[in-house]
Amino acid sequence: MDEVKYMMSLDKKELVGHIRRQSSCWTRGSSKYRGVTKNASSGRWEARLGHFSRTSCRYLGVFRTEEEAARAYDIEMIKCKGMEAITNFPLADYAVLSVKREKNTDVRKDLPSL
């Protein structure tokens, strides 16, 4: 029942993103998050944007935790797509307008402190 209440509180775009993240059709590789994979040799988590701008993927870096990598992916997606971005975590977790304006390449600087 808590899931229904949560979904009722979302706007249309957030709801679509939430449903997509829950979809079994969404390939996730070794991670439960979009844009995140585990590096087999180091055991650390990598983030990348796949097939960005019809080129090969954009590498975002290696992170200690799966969640940090997922947030780095989200921040880059927000920079590219703004409010249209499909993210791993709700857009409400990010200051979307300030992330969109910020065009730096170091996504670690933009990660929210948890």
C-alpha atoms as an extended CHARMM CRD file, in Angstrom:
* protein
*
       114  EXT
         1         1  MET       CA              0.0000000000        0.0000000000        0.0000000000  PROA      1               0.0000000000
         2         2  ASP       CA              2.9290000000        2.3720000000        0.6600000000  PROA      2               0.0000000000
         3         3  GLU       CA              4.0250000000        1.9080000000       -2.9590000000  PROA      3               0.0000000000
         4         4  VAL       CA              0.6180000000        3.0780000000       -4.1950000000  PROA      4               0.0000000000
         5         5  LYS       CA              0.7450000000        6.1670000000       -1.9760000000  PROA      5               0.0000000000
         6         6  TYR       CA              4.2410000000        6.9470000000       -3.2120000000  PROA      6               0.0000000000
         7         7  MET       CA              3.2010000000        6.5690000000       -6.8480000000  PROA      7               0.0000000000
         8         8  MET       CA              0.1430000000        8.7870000000       -6.3010000000  PROA      8               0.0000000000
         9         9  SER       CA              2.4380000000       11.5660000000       -5.0600000000  PROA      9               0.0000000000
        10        10  LEU       CA              4.4900000000       11.6220000000       -8.2940000000  PROA      10              0.0000000000
        11        11  ASP       CA              3.8520000000       13.8100000000      -11.3030000000  PROA      11              0.0000000000
        12        12  LYS       CA              3.4900000000       12.1590000000      -14.7080000000  PROA      12              0.0000000000
        13        13  LYS       CA              7.1720000000       12.2570000000      -15.7120000000  PROA      13              0.0000000000
        14        14  GLU       CA              8.3660000000       10.9910000000      -12.3400000000  PROA      14              0.0000000000
        15        15  LEU       CA              5.7650000000        8.2050000000      -12.4660000000  PROA      15              0.0000000000
        16        16  VAL       CA              6.9180000000        7.0970000000      -15.9280000000  PROA      16              0.0000000000
        17        17  GLY       CA             10.5250000000        7.0620000000      -14.7240000000  PROA      17              0.0000000000
        18        18  HSD       CA              9.5630000000        5.0860000000      -11.6290000000  PROA      18              0.0000000000
        19        19  ILE       CA              7.6890000000        2.4880000000      -13.6990000000  PROA      19              0.0000000000
        20        20  ARG       CA             10.5680000000        2.1860000000      -16.1630000000  PROA      20              0.0000000000
        21        21  ARG       CA             13.0090000000        1.5960000000      -13.3110000000  PROA      21              0.0000000000
        22        22  GLN       CA             10.7790000000       -1.1920000000      -11.9790000000  PROA      22              0.0000000000
        23        23  SER       CA             10.3850000000       -2.8340000000      -15.4050000000  PROA      23              0.0000000000
        24        24  SER       CA             11.7710000000       -6.3320000000      -15.8810000000  PROA      24              0.0000000000
        25        25  CYS       CA             12.3090000000       -5.5200000000      -19.5710000000  PROA      25              0.0000000000
        26        26  TRP       CA             14.9210000000       -2.9180000000      -18.7420000000  PROA      26              0.0000000000
        27        27  THR       CA             18.3310000000       -4.5260000000      -19.0440000000  PROA      27              0.0000000000
        28        28  ARG       CA             20.5140000000       -3.7390000000      -16.0900000000  PROA      28              0.0000000000
        29        29  GLY       CA             23.6250000000       -5.8520000000      -16.5610000000  PROA      29              0.0000000000
        30        30  SER       CA             25.3820000000       -6.3270000000      -13.2370000000  PROA      30              0.0000000000
        31        31  SER       CA             23.6790000000       -3.3800000000      -11.5410000000  PROA      31              0.0000000000
        32        32  LYS       CA             20.1610000000       -2.5830000000      -10.5230000000  PROA      32              0.0000000000
        33        33  TYR       CA             20.7380000000        0.9790000000      -11.7870000000  PROA      33              0.0000000000
        34        34  ARG       CA             20.6720000000        2.4040000000      -15.2790000000  PROA      34              0.0000000000
        35        35  GLY       CA             24.1070000000        3.2930000000      -16.6850000000  PROA      35              0.0000000000
        36        36  VAL       CA             26.0480000000        1.3720000000      -14.0220000000  PROA      36              0.0000000000
        37        37  THR       CA             28.1640000000       -1.7730000000      -14.3230000000  PROA      37              0.0000000000
        38        38  LYS       CA             30.6410000000       -3.5270000000      -12.0660000000  PROA      38              0.0000000000
        39        39  ASN       CA             34.2160000000       -3.6690000000      -13.2950000000  PROA      39              0.0000000000
        40        40  ALA       CA             35.1870000000       -7.3380000000      -13.2060000000  PROA      40              0.0000000000
        41        41  SER       CA             38.8840000000       -6.7690000000      -12.5350000000  PROA      41              0.0000000000
        42        42  SER       CA             38.7090000000       -4.0380000000       -9.8790000000  PROA      42              0.0000000000
        43        43  GLY       CA             35.3040000000       -4.8180000000       -8.3670000000  PROA      43              0.0000000000
        44        44  ARG       CA             34.4360000000       -1.1140000000       -8.4510000000  PROA      44              0.0000000000
        45        45  TRP       CA             31.3830000000        0.4510000000      -10.0740000000  PROA      45              0.0000000000
        46        46  GLU       CA             31.5600000000        2.2850000000      -13.4020000000  PROA      46              0.0000000000
        47        47  ALA       CA             29.0790000000        4.8040000000      -14.7550000000  PROA      47              0.0000000000
        48        48  ARG       CA             28.5960000000        5.6200000000      -18.4100000000  PROA      48              0.0000000000
        49        49  LEU       CA             26.0210000000        7.0540000000      -20.7750000000  PROA      49              0.0000000000
        50        50  GLY       CA             25.3720000000        4.4860000000      -23.4680000000  PROA      50              0.0000000000
        51        51  HSD       CA             25.3490000000        5.4710000000      -27.1400000000  PROA      51              0.0000000000
        52        52  PHE       CA             25.3030000000        9.1730000000      -26.3400000000  PROA      52              0.0000000000
        53        53  SER       CA             24.7690000000       11.3710000000      -29.4140000000  PROA      53              0.0000000000
        54        54  ARG       CA             24.9710000000        8.3540000000      -31.7350000000  PROA      54              0.0000000000
        55        55  THR       CA             28.5760000000        7.6850000000      -30.7720000000  PROA      55              0.0000000000
        56        56  SER       CA             30.1040000000        5.2130000000      -28.4060000000  PROA      56              0.0000000000
        57        57  CYS       CA             29.2630000000        5.5370000000      -24.7290000000  PROA      57              0.0000000000
        58        58  ARG       CA             30.4750000000        8.4370000000      -22.5960000000  PROA      58              0.0000000000
        59        59  TYR       CA             32.5750000000        7.1350000000      -19.6940000000  PROA      59              0.0000000000
        60        60  LEU       CA             31.8300000000        8.9050000000      -16.3990000000  PROA      60              0.0000000000
        61        61  GLY       CA             34.3210000000        7.2050000000      -14.1190000000  PROA      61              0.0000000000
        62        62  VAL       CA             34.8090000000        4.5630000000      -11.4540000000  PROA      62              0.0000000000
        63        63  PHE       CA             33.0740000000        4.8500000000       -8.0830000000  PROA      63              0.0000000000
        64        64  ARG       CA             33.2900000000        3.1190000000       -4.7050000000  PROA      64              0.0000000000
        65        65  THR       CA             29.6010000000        2.3060000000       -4.5200000000  PROA      65              0.0000000000
        66        66  GLU       CA             26.8840000000        1.3620000000       -6.9600000000  PROA      66              0.0000000000
        67        67  GLU       CA             24.7450000000        4.2600000000       -5.7080000000  PROA      67              0.0000000000
        68        68  GLU       CA             27.4900000000        6.8530000000       -6.2950000000  PROA      68              0.0000000000
        69        69  ALA       CA             27.8490000000        5.6230000000       -9.8760000000  PROA      69              0.0000000000
        70        70  ALA       CA             24.0590000000        5.7720000000      -10.3530000000  PROA      70              0.0000000000
        71        71  ARG       CA             23.9410000000        9.3490000000       -9.0440000000  PROA      71              0.0000000000
        72        72  ALA       CA             26.8010000000       10.3390000000      -11.3620000000  PROA      72              0.0000000000
        73        73  TYR       CA             24.7850000000        8.9030000000      -14.2650000000  PROA      73              0.0000000000
        74        74  ASP       CA             21.7120000000       10.8420000000      -13.1230000000  PROA      74              0.0000000000
        75        75  ILE       CA             23.6000000000       14.1250000000      -12.9100000000  PROA      75              0.0000000000
        76        76  GLU       CA             24.9980000000       13.7370000000      -16.4240000000  PROA      76              0.0000000000
        77        77  MET       CA             21.5590000000       12.8410000000      -17.7720000000  PROA      77              0.0000000000
        78        78  ILE       CA             20.0660000000       15.9330000000      -16.1240000000  PROA      78              0.0000000000
        79        79  LYS       CA             22.8280000000       18.0620000000      -17.6790000000  PROA      79              0.0000000000
        80        80  CYS       CA             21.9550000000       16.6350000000      -21.0910000000  PROA      80              0.0000000000
        81        81  LYS       CA             18.1670000000       16.3250000000      -20.9100000000  PROA      81              0.0000000000
        82        82  GLY       CA             17.0130000000       18.5250000000      -18.0240000000  PROA      82              0.0000000000
        83        83  MET       CA             13.5230000000       17.6780000000      -16.7550000000  PROA      83              0.0000000000
        84        84  GLU       CA             13.1440000000       15.0750000000      -19.5330000000  PROA      84              0.0000000000
        85        85  ALA       CA             15.9290000000       12.9190000000      -18.0750000000  PROA      85              0.0000000000
        86        86  ILE       CA             15.0610000000        9.4060000000      -16.9560000000  PROA      86              0.0000000000
        87        87  THR       CA             17.0720000000        8.9450000000      -13.7910000000  PROA      87              0.0000000000
        88        88  ASN       CA             17.7550000000        6.2120000000      -11.2750000000  PROA      88              0.0000000000
        89        89  PHE       CA             16.4970000000        8.3170000000       -8.3900000000  PROA      89              0.0000000000
        90        90  PRO       CA             13.6160000000       10.8290000000       -8.3280000000  PROA      90              0.0000000000
        91        91  LEU       CA             14.3890000000       14.1920000000       -9.9120000000  PROA      91              0.0000000000
        92        92  ALA       CA             13.3360000000       15.7470000000       -6.6050000000  PROA      92              0.0000000000
        93        93  ASP       CA             16.6230000000       14.4150000000       -5.1340000000  PROA      93              0.0000000000
        94        94  TYR       CA             18.5440000000       16.8740000000       -7.3020000000  PROA      94              0.0000000000
        95        95  ALA       CA             18.5740000000       20.6330000000       -7.7470000000  PROA      95              0.0000000000
        96        96  VAL       CA             17.7180000000       20.0840000000      -11.4290000000  PROA      96              0.0000000000
        97        97  LEU       CA             18.0320000000       23.6710000000      -12.5830000000  PROA      97              0.0000000000
        98        98  SER       CA             21.4340000000       24.2120000000      -10.9870000000  PROA      98              0.0000000000
        99        99  VAL       CA             22.7010000000       20.8630000000      -12.3300000000  PROA      99              0.0000000000
       100       100  LYS       CA             21.4410000000       21.7540000000      -15.8140000000  PROA      100             0.0000000000
       101       101  ARG       CA             23.2600000000       25.1290000000      -15.7220000000  PROA      101             0.0000000000
       102       102  GLU       CA             26.4870000000       23.5790000000      -14.4200000000  PROA      102             0.0000000000
       103       103  LYS       CA             28.4570000000       22.1850000000      -17.3550000000  PROA      103             0.0000000000
       104       104  ASN       CA             31.5800000000       20.9230000000      -15.5790000000  PROA      104             0.0000000000
       105       105  THR       CA             32.8780000000       17.4830000000      -16.4560000000  PROA      105             0.0000000000
       106       106  ASP       CA             33.6910000000       16.2890000000      -12.9330000000  PROA      106             0.0000000000
       107       107  VAL       CA             30.4960000000       14.5310000000      -11.8790000000  PROA      107             0.0000000000
       108       108  ARG       CA             31.9860000000       13.6540000000       -8.4670000000  PROA      108             0.0000000000
       109       109  LYS       CA             31.7520000000       17.3370000000       -7.4910000000  PROA      109             0.0000000000
       110       110  ASP       CA             27.9770000000       17.2630000000       -8.1500000000  PROA      110             0.0000000000
       111       111  LEU       CA             27.1750000000       14.1600000000       -6.1040000000  PROA      111             0.0000000000
       112       112  PRO       CA             24.8750000000       14.9780000000       -3.1980000000  PROA      112             0.0000000000
       113       113  SER       CA             26.3140000000       14.2430000000        0.1960000000  PROA      113             0.0000000000
       114       114  LEU       CA             24.5050000000       11.3290000000        1.8090000000  PROA      114             0.0000000000
